[in-house]
């Protein structure tokens, strides 16, 4: 993106997993000020941003994307050249247990954010208007599930969401597209595969494995453990977002994948093996002995895979990390930051784990 008269960007959900990694990435690259708007729900963690406390290019605002007055004030005060929307409820299991929050944040919240961004954009001077972007971060789950012999999802796949979470993200994607088609708002949408890396809340598979293994707790495996996901290291995802924001064609969708398809059981066994090496004195070694098969979750998609050819050929982005290198970096980070995990894995987190996994009979 060419420089406009302001160097700031508004990042929503910038205290969450992917959002906080992106904020760190953006500021390391010295690409301008980040206005970071986050509601600080359970997965939005201020500790993800501690190292930025003295950084004058990071401005944190506690608030909800559904608060239109707040969003309007931020846009008018800081005059950002882009809105990058990470804000979302994002865990399938939680959406099954309580879908309402997903509709409110992912659908209604995104709509309110779009409306305020559109009103702000229409008032910009012509040169600023030309360079403004609304970049919406979405997921491969909007495409539904693949059979094992089907080709990966491309941008041309029809939407077929199968959970309240993926349905809410699909709805948001359609609202973003409508803002482009109806009003001309210069939007970009990226649909990513499963991310992993630092700062990920331990309800998700990889940090959950690490946390449970280090504490001698059962490592739950849904069904037969054969569900397949394409895994993308979060640092590679952040680079891809920056690339699309800089050079992507407005109104377009870009799929971002790591080209690393693995079954859930493969992931668990790999993480356990790394922990066996890294923690040779662990009383729970071999950590794979903690694996416990539990009843599958309702509507569990069998396979996701992403075709990233469009972003590769048009914009020159490729992942730098293989799963072998990325997973070792990830496990090392969690081992070095046990206090971060310990601080958040108490209270409501433990109540949720008990509700989600404890009520499923072992197979």
Coordinates of C-alpha atoms in Angstrom, one line a residue, residues 106-242:
X106 CA -18.6 -12.3 14.5
X107 CA -21.7 -11.2 12.7
X108 CA -23.3 -8.1 14.4
X109 CA -19.9 -6.8 15.6
X110 CA -18.4 -7.1 12.1
X111 CA -21.4 -5.3 10.6
X112 CA -21.1 -2.4 13.0
X113 CA -17.3 -2.2 12.3
X114 CA -18.0 -2.2 8.6
X115 CA -20.6 0.5 8.9
X116 CA -18.3 2.8 10.8
X117 CA -15.4 2.1 8.5
X118 CA -17.6 2.9 5.5
X119 CA -18.8 6.2 7.0
X120 CA -15.2 7.1 7.8
X121 CA -14.0 6.2 4.3
X122 CA -16.6 8.2 2.6
X123 CA -15.4 11.4 4.4
X124 CA -11.7 10.9 3.5
X125 CA -9.9 13.1 1.0
X126 CA -9.6 11.5 -2.5
X127 CA -6.0 10.4 -2.1
X128 CA -6.6 8.9 1.4
X129 CA -9.8 7.3 0.1
X130 CA -7.9 5.6 -2.7
X131 CA -5.4 4.0 -0.4
X132 CA -7.7 3.0 2.5
X133 CA -8.3 -0.7 3.1
X134 CA -10.6 -2.8 5.3
X135 CA -8.9 -6.2 5.8
X136 CA -11.0 -8.9 7.2
X137 CA -9.4 -12.0 8.7
X138 CA -11.4 -15.2 8.2
X139 CA -11.0 -19.0 8.2
X140 CA -10.9 -22.0 6.0
X141 CA -13.8 -23.5 8.0
X142 CA -16.3 -21.4 6.0
X143 CA -15.8 -23.9 3.2
X144 CA -16.9 -26.9 5.2
X145 CA -15.3 -30.3 5.1
X146 CA -13.2 -32.2 2.6
X147 CA -13.0 -35.9 1.9
X148 CA -9.5 -37.3 2.0
X149 CA -9.2 -37.5 -1.8
X150 CA -10.6 -34.1 -2.6
X151 CA -8.4 -31.2 -3.7
X152 CA -7.7 -28.4 -1.2
X153 CA -10.0 -25.4 -0.8
X154 CA -9.5 -22.6 -3.3
X155 CA -11.1 -19.2 -3.3
X156 CA -13.6 -20.6 -5.8
X157 CA -15.1 -23.2 -3.4
X158 CA -18.6 -22.5 -2.3
X159 CA -19.3 -21.8 1.4
X160 CA -20.7 -24.8 3.4
X161 CA -20.1 -24.0 7.1
X162 CA -20.9 -26.8 9.6
X163 CA -20.6 -25.3 13.0
X164 CA -22.0 -22.1 14.7
X165 CA -18.5 -20.7 14.6
X166 CA -17.9 -21.3 10.9
X167 CA -21.4 -20.1 10.0
X168 CA -20.8 -16.9 11.9
X169 CA -17.5 -16.3 10.1
X170 CA -19.2 -17.1 6.7
X171 CA -21.8 -14.5 7.5
X172 CA -19.2 -11.9 8.3
X173 CA -17.4 -12.7 5.0
X174 CA -20.6 -12.1 3.1
X175 CA -21.1 -8.8 4.8
X176 CA -17.6 -7.7 3.9
X177 CA -18.2 -8.7 0.3
X178 CA -21.5 -6.9 0.2
X179 CA -19.8 -3.7 1.5
X180 CA -17.5 -3.9 -1.5
X181 CA -20.1 -4.8 -4.1
X182 CA -22.8 -2.3 -2.9
X183 CA -20.8 0.6 -1.5
X184 CA -17.4 0.2 -3.1
X185 CA -15.6 0.0 0.3
X186 CA -12.1 -1.2 -0.5
X187 CA -12.0 -4.6 1.3
X188 CA -9.7 -7.5 1.4
X189 CA -10.5 -10.9 2.9
X190 CA -8.0 -13.7 3.9
X191 CA -9.1 -17.2 4.8
X192 CA -6.4 -19.0 6.7
X193 CA -5.8 -22.6 7.8
X194 CA -5.2 -23.7 11.4
X195 CA -2.6 -21.4 13.1
X196 CA -0.2 -22.3 15.8
X197 CA 2.6 -20.5 17.7
X198 CA 3.1 -18.2 20.7
X199 CA 0.3 -16.7 22.7
X200 CA -2.4 -19.2 21.7
X201 CA -5.0 -19.8 24.3
X202 CA -4.8 -23.4 25.6
X203 CA -8.3 -24.4 24.5
X204 CA -6.8 -25.0 21.0
X205 CA -5.2 -28.3 20.2
X206 CA -1.4 -27.6 20.4
X207 CA -1.2 -25.5 23.5
X208 CA -3.8 -27.8 25.1
X209 CA -1.5 -30.8 24.5
X210 CA 1.5 -29.0 25.9
X211 CA -0.3 -27.8 29.0
X212 CA -1.9 -31.1 29.8
X213 CA 1.3 -33.1 29.1
X214 CA 3.4 -30.8 31.4
X215 CA 0.8 -31.2 34.2
X216 CA 0.2 -35.0 33.8
X217 CA -3.4 -34.5 32.7
X218 CA -5.2 -36.5 30.1
X219 CA -4.7 -35.4 26.5
X220 CA -8.1 -35.7 24.9
X221 CA -8.4 -37.0 21.3
X222 CA -11.8 -36.6 19.6
X223 CA -13.1 -39.8 17.9
X224 CA -10.3 -41.8 16.2
X225 CA -7.9 -38.8 16.0
X226 CA -8.0 -39.0 12.2
X227 CA -9.3 -35.5 11.5
X228 CA -7.0 -33.7 9.2
X229 CA -6.0 -30.0 9.3
X230 CA -3.6 -27.9 7.3
X231 CA -1.2 -26.2 9.8
X232 CA 0.2 -22.6 9.4
X233 CA 2.8 -21.1 11.7
X234 CA 1.4 -17.8 13.0
X235 CA 4.5 -15.8 11.9
X236 CA 4.0 -16.9 8.3
X237 CA 0.3 -15.9 8.6
X238 CA 1.3 -12.4 9.8
X239 CA 3.7 -12.0 6.8
X240 CA 0.9 -13.0 4.5
X241 CA -1.5 -10.5 6.0
X242 CA 1.0 -7.7 5.5

